[in-house]
PDB file of C-alpha atoms in Angstrom:
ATOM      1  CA  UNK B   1     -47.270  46.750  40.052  1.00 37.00           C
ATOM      2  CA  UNK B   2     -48.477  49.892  41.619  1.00 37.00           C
ATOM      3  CA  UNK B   3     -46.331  53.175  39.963  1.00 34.00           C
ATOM      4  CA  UNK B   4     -43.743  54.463  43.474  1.00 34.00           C
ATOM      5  CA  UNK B   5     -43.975  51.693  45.256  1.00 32.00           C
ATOM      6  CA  UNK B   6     -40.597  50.062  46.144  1.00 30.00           C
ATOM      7  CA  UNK B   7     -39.985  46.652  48.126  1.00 37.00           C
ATOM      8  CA  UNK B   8     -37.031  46.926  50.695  1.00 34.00           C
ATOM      9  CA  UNK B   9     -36.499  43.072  50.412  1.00 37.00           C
ATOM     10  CA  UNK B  10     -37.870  40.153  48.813  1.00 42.00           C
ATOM     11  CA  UNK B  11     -38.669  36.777  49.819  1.00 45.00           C
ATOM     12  CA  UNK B  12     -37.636  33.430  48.083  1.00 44.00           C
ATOM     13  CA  UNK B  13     -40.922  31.343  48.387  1.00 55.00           C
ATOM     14  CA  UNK B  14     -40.289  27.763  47.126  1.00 47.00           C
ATOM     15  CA  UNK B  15     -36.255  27.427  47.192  1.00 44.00           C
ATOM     16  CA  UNK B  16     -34.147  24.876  45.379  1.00 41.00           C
ATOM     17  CA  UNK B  17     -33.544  22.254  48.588  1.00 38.00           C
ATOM     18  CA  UNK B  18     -37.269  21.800  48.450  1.00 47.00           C
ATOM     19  CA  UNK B  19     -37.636  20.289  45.165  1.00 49.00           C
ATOM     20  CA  UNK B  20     -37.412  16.870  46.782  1.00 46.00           C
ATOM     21  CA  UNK B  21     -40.224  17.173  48.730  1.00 44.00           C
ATOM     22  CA  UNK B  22     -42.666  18.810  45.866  1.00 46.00           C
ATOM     23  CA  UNK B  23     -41.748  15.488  44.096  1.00 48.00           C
ATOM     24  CA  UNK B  24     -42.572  13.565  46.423  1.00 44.00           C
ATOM     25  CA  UNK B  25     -46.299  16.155  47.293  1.00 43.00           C
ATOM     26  CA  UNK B  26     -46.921  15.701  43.000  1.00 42.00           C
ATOM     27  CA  UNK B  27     -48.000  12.354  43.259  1.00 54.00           C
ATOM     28  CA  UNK B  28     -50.618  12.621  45.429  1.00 77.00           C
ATOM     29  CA  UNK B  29     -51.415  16.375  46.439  1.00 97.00           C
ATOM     30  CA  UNK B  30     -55.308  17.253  46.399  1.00 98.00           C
ATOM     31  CA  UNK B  31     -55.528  20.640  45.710  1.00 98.00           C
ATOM     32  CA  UNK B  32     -58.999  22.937  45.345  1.00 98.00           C
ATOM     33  CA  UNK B  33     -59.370  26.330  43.407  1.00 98.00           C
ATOM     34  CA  UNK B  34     -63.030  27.883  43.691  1.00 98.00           C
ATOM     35  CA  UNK B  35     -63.958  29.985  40.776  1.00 97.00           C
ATOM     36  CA  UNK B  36     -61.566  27.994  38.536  1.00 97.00           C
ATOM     37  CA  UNK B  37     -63.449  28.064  35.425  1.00 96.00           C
ATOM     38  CA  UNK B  38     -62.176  31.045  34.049  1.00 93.00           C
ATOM     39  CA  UNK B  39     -59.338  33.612  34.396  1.00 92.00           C
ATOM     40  CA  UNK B  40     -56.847  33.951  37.055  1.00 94.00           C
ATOM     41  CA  UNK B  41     -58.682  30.796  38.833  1.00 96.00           C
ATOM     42  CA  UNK B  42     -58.193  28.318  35.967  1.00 97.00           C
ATOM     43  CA  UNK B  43     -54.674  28.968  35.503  1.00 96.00           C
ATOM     44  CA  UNK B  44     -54.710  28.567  38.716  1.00 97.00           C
ATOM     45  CA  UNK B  45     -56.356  25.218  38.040  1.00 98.00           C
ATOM     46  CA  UNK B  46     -54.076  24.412  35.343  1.00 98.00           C
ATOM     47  CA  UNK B  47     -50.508  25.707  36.787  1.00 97.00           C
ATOM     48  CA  UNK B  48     -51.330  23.226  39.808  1.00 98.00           C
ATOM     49  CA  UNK B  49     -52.057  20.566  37.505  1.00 97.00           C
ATOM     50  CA  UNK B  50     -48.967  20.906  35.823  1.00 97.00           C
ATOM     51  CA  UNK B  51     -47.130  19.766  38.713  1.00 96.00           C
ATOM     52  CA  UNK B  52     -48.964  16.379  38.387  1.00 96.00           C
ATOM     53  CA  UNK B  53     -51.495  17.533  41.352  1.00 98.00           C
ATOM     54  CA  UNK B  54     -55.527  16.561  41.102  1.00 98.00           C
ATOM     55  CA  UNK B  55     -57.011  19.629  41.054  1.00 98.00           C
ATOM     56  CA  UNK B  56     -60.730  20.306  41.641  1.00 98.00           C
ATOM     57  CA  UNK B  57     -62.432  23.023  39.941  1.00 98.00           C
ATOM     58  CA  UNK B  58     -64.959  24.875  41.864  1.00 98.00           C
ATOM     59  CA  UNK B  59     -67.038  26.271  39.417  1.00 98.00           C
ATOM     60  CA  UNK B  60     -70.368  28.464  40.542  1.00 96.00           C
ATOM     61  CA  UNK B  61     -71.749  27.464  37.138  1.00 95.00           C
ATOM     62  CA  UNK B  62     -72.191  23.688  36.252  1.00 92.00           C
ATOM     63  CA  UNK B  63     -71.973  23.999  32.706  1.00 96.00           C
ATOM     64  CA  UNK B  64     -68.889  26.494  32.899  1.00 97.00           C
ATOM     65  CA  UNK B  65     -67.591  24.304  35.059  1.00 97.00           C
ATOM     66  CA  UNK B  66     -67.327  21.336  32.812  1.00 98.00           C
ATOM     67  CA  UNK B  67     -66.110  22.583  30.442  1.00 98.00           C
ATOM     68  CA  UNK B  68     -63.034  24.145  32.409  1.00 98.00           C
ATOM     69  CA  UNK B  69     -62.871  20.454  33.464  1.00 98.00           C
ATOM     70  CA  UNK B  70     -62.527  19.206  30.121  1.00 98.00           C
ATOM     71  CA  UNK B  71     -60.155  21.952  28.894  1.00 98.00           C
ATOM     72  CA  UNK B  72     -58.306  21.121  31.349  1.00 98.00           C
ATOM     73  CA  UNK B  73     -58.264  17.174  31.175  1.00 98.00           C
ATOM     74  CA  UNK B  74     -57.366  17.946  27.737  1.00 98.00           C
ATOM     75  CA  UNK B  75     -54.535  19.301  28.523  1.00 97.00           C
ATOM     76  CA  UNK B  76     -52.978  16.380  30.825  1.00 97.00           C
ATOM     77  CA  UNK B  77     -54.906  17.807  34.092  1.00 97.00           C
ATOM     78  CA  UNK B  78     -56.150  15.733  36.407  1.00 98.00           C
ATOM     79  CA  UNK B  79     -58.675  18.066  37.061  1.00 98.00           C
ATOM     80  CA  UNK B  80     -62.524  17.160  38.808  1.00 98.00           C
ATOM     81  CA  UNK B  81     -65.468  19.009  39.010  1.00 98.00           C
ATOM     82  CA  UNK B  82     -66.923  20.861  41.908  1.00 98.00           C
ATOM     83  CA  UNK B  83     -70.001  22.502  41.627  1.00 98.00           C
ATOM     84  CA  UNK B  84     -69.373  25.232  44.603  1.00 98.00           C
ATOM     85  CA  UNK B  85     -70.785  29.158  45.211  1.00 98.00           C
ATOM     86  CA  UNK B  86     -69.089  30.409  47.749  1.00 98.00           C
ATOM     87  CA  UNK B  87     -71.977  32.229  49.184  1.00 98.00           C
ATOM     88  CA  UNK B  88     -74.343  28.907  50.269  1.00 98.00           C
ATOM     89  CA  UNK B  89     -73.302  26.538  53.080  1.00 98.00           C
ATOM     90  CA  UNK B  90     -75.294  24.033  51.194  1.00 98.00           C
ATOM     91  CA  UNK B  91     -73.202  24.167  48.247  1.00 98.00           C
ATOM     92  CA  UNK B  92     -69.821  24.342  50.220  1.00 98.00           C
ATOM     93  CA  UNK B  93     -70.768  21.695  52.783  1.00 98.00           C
ATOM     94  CA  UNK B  94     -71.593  19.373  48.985  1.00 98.00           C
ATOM     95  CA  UNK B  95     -68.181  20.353  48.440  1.00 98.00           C
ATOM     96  CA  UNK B  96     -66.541  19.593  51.189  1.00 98.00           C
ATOM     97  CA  UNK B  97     -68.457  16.126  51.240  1.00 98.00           C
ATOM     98  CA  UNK B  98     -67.502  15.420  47.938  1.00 98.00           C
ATOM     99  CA  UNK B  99     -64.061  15.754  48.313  1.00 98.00           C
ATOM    100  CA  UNK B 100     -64.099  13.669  51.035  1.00 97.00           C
ATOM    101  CA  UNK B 101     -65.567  11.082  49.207  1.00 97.00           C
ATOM    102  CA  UNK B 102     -63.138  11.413  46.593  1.00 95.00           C
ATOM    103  CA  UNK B 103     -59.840  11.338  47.841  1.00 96.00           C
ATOM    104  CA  UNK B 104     -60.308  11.540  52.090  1.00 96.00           C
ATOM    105  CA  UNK B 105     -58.361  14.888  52.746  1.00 97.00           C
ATOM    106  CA  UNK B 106     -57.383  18.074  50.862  1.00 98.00           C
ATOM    107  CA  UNK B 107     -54.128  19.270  50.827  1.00 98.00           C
ATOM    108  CA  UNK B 108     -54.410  22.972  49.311  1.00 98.00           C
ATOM    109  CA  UNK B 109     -57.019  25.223  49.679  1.00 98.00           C
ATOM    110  CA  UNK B 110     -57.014  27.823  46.899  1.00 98.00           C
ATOM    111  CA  UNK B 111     -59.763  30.961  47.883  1.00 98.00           C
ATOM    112  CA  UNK B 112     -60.189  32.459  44.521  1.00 97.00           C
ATOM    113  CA  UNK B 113     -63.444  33.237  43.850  1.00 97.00           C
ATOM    114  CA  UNK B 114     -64.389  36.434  44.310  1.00 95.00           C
ATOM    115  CA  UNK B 115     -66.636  39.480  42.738  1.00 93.00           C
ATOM    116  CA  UNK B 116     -65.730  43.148  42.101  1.00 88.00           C
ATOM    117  CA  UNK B 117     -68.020  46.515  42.173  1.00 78.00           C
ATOM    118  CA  UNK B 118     -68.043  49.377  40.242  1.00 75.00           C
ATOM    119  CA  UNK B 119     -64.680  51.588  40.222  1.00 73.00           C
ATOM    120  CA  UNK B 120     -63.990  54.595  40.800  1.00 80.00           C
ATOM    121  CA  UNK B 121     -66.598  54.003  43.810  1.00 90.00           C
ATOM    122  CA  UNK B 122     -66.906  56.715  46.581  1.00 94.00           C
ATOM    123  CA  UNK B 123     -68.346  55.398  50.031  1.00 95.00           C
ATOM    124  CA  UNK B 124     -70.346  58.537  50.364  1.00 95.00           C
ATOM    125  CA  UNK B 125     -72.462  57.355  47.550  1.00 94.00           C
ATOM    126  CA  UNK B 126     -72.110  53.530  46.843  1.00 94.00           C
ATOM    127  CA  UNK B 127     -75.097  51.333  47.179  1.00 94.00           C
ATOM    128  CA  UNK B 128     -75.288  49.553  50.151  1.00 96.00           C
ATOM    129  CA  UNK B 129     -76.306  46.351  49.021  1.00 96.00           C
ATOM    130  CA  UNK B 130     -73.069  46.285  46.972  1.00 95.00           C
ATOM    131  CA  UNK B 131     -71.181  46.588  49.806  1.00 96.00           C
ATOM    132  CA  UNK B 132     -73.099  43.340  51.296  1.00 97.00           C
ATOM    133  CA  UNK B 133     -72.633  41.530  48.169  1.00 97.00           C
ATOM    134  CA  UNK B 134     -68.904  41.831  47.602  1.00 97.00           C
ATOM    135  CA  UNK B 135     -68.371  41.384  51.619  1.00 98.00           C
ATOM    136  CA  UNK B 136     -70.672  37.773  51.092  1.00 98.00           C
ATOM    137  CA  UNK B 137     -68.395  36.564  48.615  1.00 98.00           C
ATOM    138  CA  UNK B 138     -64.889  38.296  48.996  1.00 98.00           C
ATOM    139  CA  UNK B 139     -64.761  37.581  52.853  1.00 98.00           C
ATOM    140  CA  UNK B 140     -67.469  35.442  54.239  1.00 98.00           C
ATOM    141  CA  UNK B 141     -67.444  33.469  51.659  1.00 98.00           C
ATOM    142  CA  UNK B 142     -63.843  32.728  52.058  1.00 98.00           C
ATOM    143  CA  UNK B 143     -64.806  32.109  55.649  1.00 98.00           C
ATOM    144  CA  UNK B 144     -67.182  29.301  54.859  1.00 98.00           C
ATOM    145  CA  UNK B 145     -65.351  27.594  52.584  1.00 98.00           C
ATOM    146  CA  UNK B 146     -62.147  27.335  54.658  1.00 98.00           C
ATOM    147  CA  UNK B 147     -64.111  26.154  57.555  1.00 98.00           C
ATOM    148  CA  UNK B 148     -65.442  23.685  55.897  1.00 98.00           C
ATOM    149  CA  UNK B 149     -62.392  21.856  54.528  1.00 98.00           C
ATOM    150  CA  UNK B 150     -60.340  22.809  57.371  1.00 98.00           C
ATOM    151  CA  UNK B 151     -61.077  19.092  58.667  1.00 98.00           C
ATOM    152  CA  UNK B 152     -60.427  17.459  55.313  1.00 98.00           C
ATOM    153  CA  UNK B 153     -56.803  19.948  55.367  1.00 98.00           C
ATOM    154  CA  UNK B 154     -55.738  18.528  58.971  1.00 98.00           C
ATOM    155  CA  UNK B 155     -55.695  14.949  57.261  1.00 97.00           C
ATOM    156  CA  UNK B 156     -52.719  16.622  54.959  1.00 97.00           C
ATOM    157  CA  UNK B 157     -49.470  16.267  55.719  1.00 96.00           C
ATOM    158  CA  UNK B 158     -48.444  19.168  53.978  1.00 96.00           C
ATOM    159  CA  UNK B 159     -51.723  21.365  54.101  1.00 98.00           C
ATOM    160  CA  UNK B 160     -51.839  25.063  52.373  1.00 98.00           C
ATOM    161  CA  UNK B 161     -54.357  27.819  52.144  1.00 98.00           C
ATOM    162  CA  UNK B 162     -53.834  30.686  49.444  1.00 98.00           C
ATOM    163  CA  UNK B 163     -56.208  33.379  49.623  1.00 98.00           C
ATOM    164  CA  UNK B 164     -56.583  35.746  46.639  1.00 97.00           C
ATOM    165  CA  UNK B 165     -55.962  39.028  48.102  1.00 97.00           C
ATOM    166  CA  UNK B 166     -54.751  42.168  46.206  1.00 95.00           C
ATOM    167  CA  UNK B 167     -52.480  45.735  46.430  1.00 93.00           C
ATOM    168  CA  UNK B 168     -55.347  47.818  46.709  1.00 94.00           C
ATOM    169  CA  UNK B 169     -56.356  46.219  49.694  1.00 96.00           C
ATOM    170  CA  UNK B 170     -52.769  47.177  52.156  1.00 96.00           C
ATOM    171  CA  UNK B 171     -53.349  49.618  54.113  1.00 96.00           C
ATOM    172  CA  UNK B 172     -49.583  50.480  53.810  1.00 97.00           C
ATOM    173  CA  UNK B 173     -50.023  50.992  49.885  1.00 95.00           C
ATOM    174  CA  UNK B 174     -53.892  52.865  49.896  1.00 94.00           C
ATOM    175  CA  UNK B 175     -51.730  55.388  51.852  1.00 96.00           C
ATOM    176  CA  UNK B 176     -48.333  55.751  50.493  1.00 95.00           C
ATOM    177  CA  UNK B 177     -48.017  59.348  48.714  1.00 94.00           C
ATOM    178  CA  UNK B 178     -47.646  58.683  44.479  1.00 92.00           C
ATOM    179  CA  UNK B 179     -48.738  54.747  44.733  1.00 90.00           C
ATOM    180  CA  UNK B 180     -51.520  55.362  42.040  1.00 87.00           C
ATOM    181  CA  UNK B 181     -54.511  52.182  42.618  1.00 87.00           C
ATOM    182  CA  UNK B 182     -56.876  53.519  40.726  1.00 84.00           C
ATOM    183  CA  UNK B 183     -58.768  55.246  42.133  1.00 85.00           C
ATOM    184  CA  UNK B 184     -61.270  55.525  45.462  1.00 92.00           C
ATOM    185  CA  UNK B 185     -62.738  51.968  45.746  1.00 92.00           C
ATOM    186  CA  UNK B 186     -65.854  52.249  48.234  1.00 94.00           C
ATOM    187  CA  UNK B 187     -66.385  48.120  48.454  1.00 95.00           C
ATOM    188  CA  UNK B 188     -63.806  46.271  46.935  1.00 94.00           C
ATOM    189  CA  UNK B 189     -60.844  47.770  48.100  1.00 95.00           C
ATOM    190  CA  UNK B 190     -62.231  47.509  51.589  1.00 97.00           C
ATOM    191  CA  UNK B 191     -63.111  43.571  51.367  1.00 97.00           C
ATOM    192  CA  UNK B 192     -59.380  42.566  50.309  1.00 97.00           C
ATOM    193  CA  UNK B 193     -58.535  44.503  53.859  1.00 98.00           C
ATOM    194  CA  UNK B 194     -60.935  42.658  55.846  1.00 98.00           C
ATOM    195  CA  UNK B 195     -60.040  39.366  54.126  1.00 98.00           C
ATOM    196  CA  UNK B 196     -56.077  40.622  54.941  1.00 98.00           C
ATOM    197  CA  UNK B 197     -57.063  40.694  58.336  1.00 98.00           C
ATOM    198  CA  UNK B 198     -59.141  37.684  58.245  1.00 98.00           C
ATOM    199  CA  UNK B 199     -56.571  35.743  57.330  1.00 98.00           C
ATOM    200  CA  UNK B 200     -53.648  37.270  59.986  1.00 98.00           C
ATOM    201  CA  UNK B 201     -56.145  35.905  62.802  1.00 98.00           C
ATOM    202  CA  UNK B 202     -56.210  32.306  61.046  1.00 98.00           C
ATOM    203  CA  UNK B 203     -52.401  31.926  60.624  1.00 98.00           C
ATOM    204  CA  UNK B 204     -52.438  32.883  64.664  1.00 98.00           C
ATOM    205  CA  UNK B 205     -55.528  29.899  65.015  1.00 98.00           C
ATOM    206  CA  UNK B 206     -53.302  27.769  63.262  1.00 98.00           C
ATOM    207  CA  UNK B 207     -49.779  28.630  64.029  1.00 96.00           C
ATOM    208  CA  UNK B 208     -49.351  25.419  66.638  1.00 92.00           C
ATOM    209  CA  UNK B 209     -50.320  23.419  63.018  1.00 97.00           C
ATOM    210  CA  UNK B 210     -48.980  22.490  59.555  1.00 97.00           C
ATOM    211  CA  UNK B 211     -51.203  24.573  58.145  1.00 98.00           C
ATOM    212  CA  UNK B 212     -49.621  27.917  56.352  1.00 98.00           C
ATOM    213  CA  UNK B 213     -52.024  30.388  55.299  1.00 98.00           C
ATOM    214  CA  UNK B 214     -50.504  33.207  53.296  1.00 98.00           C
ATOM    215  CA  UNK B 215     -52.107  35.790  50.928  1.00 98.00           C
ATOM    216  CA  UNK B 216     -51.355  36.266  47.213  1.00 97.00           C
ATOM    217  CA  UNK B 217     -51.768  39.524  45.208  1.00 94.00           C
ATOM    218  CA  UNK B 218     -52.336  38.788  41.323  1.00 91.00           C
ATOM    219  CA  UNK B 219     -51.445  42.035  39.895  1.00 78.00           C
ATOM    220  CA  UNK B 220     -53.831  44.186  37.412  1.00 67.00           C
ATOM    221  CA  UNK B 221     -54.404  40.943  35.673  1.00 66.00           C
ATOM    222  CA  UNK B 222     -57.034  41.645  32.447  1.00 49.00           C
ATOM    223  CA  UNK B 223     -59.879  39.352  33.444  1.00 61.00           C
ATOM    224  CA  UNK B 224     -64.041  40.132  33.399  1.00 56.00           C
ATOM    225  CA  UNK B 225     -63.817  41.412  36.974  1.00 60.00           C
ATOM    226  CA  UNK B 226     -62.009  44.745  35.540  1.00 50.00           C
ATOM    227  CA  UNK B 227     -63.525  44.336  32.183  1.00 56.00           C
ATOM    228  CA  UNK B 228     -59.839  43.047  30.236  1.00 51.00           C
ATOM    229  CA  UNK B 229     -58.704  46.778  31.356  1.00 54.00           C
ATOM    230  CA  UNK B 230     -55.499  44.899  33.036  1.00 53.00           C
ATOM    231  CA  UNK B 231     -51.784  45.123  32.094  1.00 61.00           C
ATOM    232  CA  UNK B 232     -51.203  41.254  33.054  1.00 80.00           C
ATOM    233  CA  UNK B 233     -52.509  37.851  31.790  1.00 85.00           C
ATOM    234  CA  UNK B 234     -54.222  35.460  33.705  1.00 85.00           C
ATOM    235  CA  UNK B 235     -51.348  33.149  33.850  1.00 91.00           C
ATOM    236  CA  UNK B 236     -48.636  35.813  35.281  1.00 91.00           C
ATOM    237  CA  UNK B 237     -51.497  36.536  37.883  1.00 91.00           C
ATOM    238  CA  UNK B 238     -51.910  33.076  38.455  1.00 94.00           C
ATOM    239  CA  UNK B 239     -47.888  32.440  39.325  1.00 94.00           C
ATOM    240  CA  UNK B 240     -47.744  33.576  42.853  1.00 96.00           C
ATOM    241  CA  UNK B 241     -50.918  31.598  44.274  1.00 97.00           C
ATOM    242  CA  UNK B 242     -49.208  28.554  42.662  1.00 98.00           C
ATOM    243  CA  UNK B 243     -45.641  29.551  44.472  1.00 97.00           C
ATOM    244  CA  UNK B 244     -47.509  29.863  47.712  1.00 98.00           C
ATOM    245  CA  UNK B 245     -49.676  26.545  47.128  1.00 98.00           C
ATOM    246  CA  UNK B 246     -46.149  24.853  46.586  1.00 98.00           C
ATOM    247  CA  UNK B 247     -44.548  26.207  50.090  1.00 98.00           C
ATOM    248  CA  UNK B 248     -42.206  24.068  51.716  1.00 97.00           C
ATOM    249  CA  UNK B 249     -42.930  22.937  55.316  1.00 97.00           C
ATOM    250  CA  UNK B 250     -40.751  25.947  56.687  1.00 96.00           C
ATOM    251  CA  UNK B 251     -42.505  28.517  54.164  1.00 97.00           C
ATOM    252  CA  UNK B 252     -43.712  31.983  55.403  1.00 98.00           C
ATOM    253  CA  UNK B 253     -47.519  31.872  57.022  1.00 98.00           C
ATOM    254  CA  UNK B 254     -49.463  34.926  58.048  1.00 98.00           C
ATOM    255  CA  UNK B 255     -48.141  36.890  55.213  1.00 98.00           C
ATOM    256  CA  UNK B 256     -49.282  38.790  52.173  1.00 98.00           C
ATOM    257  CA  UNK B 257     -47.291  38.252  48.848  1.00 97.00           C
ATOM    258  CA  UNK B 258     -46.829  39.268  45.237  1.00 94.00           C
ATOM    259  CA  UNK B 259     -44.034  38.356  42.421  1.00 90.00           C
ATOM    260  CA  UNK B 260     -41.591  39.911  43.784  1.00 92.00           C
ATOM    261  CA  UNK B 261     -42.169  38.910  47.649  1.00 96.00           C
ATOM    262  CA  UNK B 262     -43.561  40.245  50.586  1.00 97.00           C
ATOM    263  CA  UNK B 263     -46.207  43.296  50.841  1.00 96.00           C
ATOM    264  CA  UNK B 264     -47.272  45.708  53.270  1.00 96.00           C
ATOM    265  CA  UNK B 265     -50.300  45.352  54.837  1.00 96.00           C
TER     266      UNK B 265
END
């Protein structure tokens, strides 16, 4: 949690009169996390599975992939494999046709893959093809992917779409005096505010829909993408993707959320 920064009021996201209906969405929910096969995205994976849901794995890497299938499996998961980089329509349309095969819709949407840049990283000197690769995968690629199940999620009758988002990309927080984010950040920072905004103009698409689309900050969770420098585990990052997966059919859409609830954009 960023140092000075203080919530006025906080949100309940899944409350008690809903645990009928999750019941009732475990025993047949379809859910799919991209770049599940390690960090915050398989506990992701496995948090999901835990409340009975078939989760596929959407692993860049095959091989990785399996084996986060099989950990998983081994752990009571009904987990799947889906071989998916988030940067190729040809992979993400395989995807998409593969789920379809499977099981005929897809009821959550979980956009966690995502890459990271170097950091501290001033604009005035960062590589510009840095800035094209973290905007191809932390933003378009988020694009693609949710365009191309958005068919398979209008056969749901409960549909969700979590996008992994983050603090350091609200405006609000980048210019708060004493919030402390560590730092200029000349790419990624940026690409969690264009996927912020990115996802405001599909909750207004969808607003005459079922679909909710919200936003989920992990936290400074220690994974590769900050080299284990982090102050959270994977699985306390993973908690509030899997609390906004969960949403009841009145839940919050259009909105960008931590632990404790709502936050700025």
């Amino acid at each position: 949690m960023p140092s000075g920064y203080r919530r006025t009021a906080e949100v309940v996201l899944v409350p008690g009169r809903s645990a009928a209906m999750l019941d009732a969405m475990s025993e047949t929910t379809i859910a799919l996390v991209t770049g599940a096969n390690k960090g915050i995205g398989y506990e992701i994976a496995a948090g999901l599975g835990a409340l009975g849901w078939s989760v596929g794995v959407g692993a860049r890497d095959e091989r990785r992939g399996a084996d986060a299938v099989a950990k998983l499996r081994a752990a009571g998961v009904d987990a799947f494999g889906v071989p998916l980089d988030v940067t190729d329509d040809e992979s993400v349309t395989a995807a998409a046709r593969l789920i379809e095969e499977r099981a005929g819709r897809l009821d959550v949407l979980v956009n966690n893959a995502g890459v990271a840049g170097g950091w501290p990283e001033e604009p005035s000197t960062i590589d510009l093809g840095t800035v094209r690769r973290l905007v191809e995968t932390n933003v378009i690629g988020v694009i693609r992917v949710t365009n191309a199940m958005l068919p398979l999620l209008r056969r749901s009758a409960h549909p969700r779409i979590v996008n992994q988002s983050s603090h350091v990309g609200s405006l609000s927080l980048q210019t708060t005096p004493g919030v402390d984010l560590g730092g200029i950040s000349g790419a990624y920072a940026p690409t969690k505010t264009y996927l912020n905004a990115v996802t405001i103009q599909y909750a207004k698409e969808l607003s005459g829909t079922n679909i909710l689309v919200n936003n989920a900050c992990p936290g400074y969770v220690a994974t590769d993408l900050n080299g284990f420098s982090g102050t959270q585990t994977p699985e306390q990052g993973a908690a509030i993707a899997i609390r906004l997966a969960a949403l009841p059919d009145d839940g919050p859409t259009g909105q960008l959320f931590d632990d404790k609830g709502v936050v700025p954009w």
